[in-house]
XYZ file of C-alpha atoms in Angstrom:
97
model
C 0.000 0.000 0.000
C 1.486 3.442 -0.970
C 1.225 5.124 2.487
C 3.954 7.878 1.389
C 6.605 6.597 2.961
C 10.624 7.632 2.446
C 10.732 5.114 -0.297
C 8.012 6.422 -1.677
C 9.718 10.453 -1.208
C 13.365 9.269 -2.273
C 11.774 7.523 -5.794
C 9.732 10.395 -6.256
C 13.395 11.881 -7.441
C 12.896 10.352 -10.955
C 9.993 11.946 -11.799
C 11.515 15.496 -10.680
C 14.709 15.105 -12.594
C 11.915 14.115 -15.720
C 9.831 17.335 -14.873
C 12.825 19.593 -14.190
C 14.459 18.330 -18.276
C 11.144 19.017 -19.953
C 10.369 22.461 -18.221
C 14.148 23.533 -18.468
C 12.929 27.050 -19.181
C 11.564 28.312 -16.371
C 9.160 25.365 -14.746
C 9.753 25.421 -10.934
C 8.967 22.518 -8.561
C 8.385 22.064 -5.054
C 8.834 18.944 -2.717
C 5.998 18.346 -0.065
C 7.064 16.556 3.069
C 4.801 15.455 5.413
C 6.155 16.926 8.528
C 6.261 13.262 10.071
C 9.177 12.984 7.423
C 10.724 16.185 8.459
C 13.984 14.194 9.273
C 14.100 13.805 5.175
C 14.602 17.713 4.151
C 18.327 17.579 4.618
C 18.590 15.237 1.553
C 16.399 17.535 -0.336
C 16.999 21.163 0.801
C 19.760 21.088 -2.034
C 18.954 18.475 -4.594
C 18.908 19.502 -8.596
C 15.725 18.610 -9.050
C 13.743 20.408 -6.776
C 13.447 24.430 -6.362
C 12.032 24.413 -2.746
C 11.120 22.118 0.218
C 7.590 22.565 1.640
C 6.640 20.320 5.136
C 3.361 19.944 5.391
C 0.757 19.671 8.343
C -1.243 16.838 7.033
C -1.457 13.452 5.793
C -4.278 11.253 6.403
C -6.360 14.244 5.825
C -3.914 16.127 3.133
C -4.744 19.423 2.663
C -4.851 20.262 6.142
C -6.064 23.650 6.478
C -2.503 25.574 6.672
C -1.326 23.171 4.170
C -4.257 24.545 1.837
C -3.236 28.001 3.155
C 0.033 27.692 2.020
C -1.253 26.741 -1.247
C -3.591 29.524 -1.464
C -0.078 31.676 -1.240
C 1.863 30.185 -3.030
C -0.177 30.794 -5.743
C 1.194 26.958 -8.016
C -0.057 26.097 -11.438
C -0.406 22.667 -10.821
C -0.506 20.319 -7.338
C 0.195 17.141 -7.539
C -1.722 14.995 -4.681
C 0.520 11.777 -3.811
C -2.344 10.318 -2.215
C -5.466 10.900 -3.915
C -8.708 9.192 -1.541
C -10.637 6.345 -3.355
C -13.873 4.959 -3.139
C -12.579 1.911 -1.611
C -9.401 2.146 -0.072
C -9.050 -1.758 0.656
C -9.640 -2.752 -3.230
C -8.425 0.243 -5.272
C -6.094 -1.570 -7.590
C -9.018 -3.991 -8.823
C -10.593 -0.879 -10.516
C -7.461 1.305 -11.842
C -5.488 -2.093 -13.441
């Protein structure tokens, strides 16, 4: 089960280095860290990839109202949500494969 994990932060690098190649001129991204994982922003804070380092408030219940504060802010073109909520949590992967 993807429960956003490191694993799931440190692979997440792959698809950064592919965002950061296509939008070479001027695309900007920004990691979100639960703040659970806060012990993780060292390895980040300076990576190629990534612009900034957000922590976030929430997780189970992702946007937590400063998290969608921040957003409001920040003012992004796009948000990705690592962990979008299904209808059935137990038996998603019988209707998305």
């Amino acid at each position: 089960m993807n429960a956003g994990l490191r694993g799931d932060i440190v692979i997440g690098t792959v698809a950064a280095r592919s965002f950061k190649q296509h939008y070479a001129n001027g695309g900007t991204l920004t990691l979100g860290i639960s703040d659970q994982f806060a012990d993780m922003v060292p390895l980040f804070a300076h990576h190629e990839s990534y612009d900034d380092v957000h922590l976030y408030k929430g997780y189970d219940n992702w946007p937590a109202p400063e998290d969608a504060a921040y957003l409001q802010a920040a003012r992004y073109d796009h948000v990705f949500n690592a962990m979008p909520r299904r209808a059935n949590e137990l038996t998603w992967w019988i209707a998305e494969h």
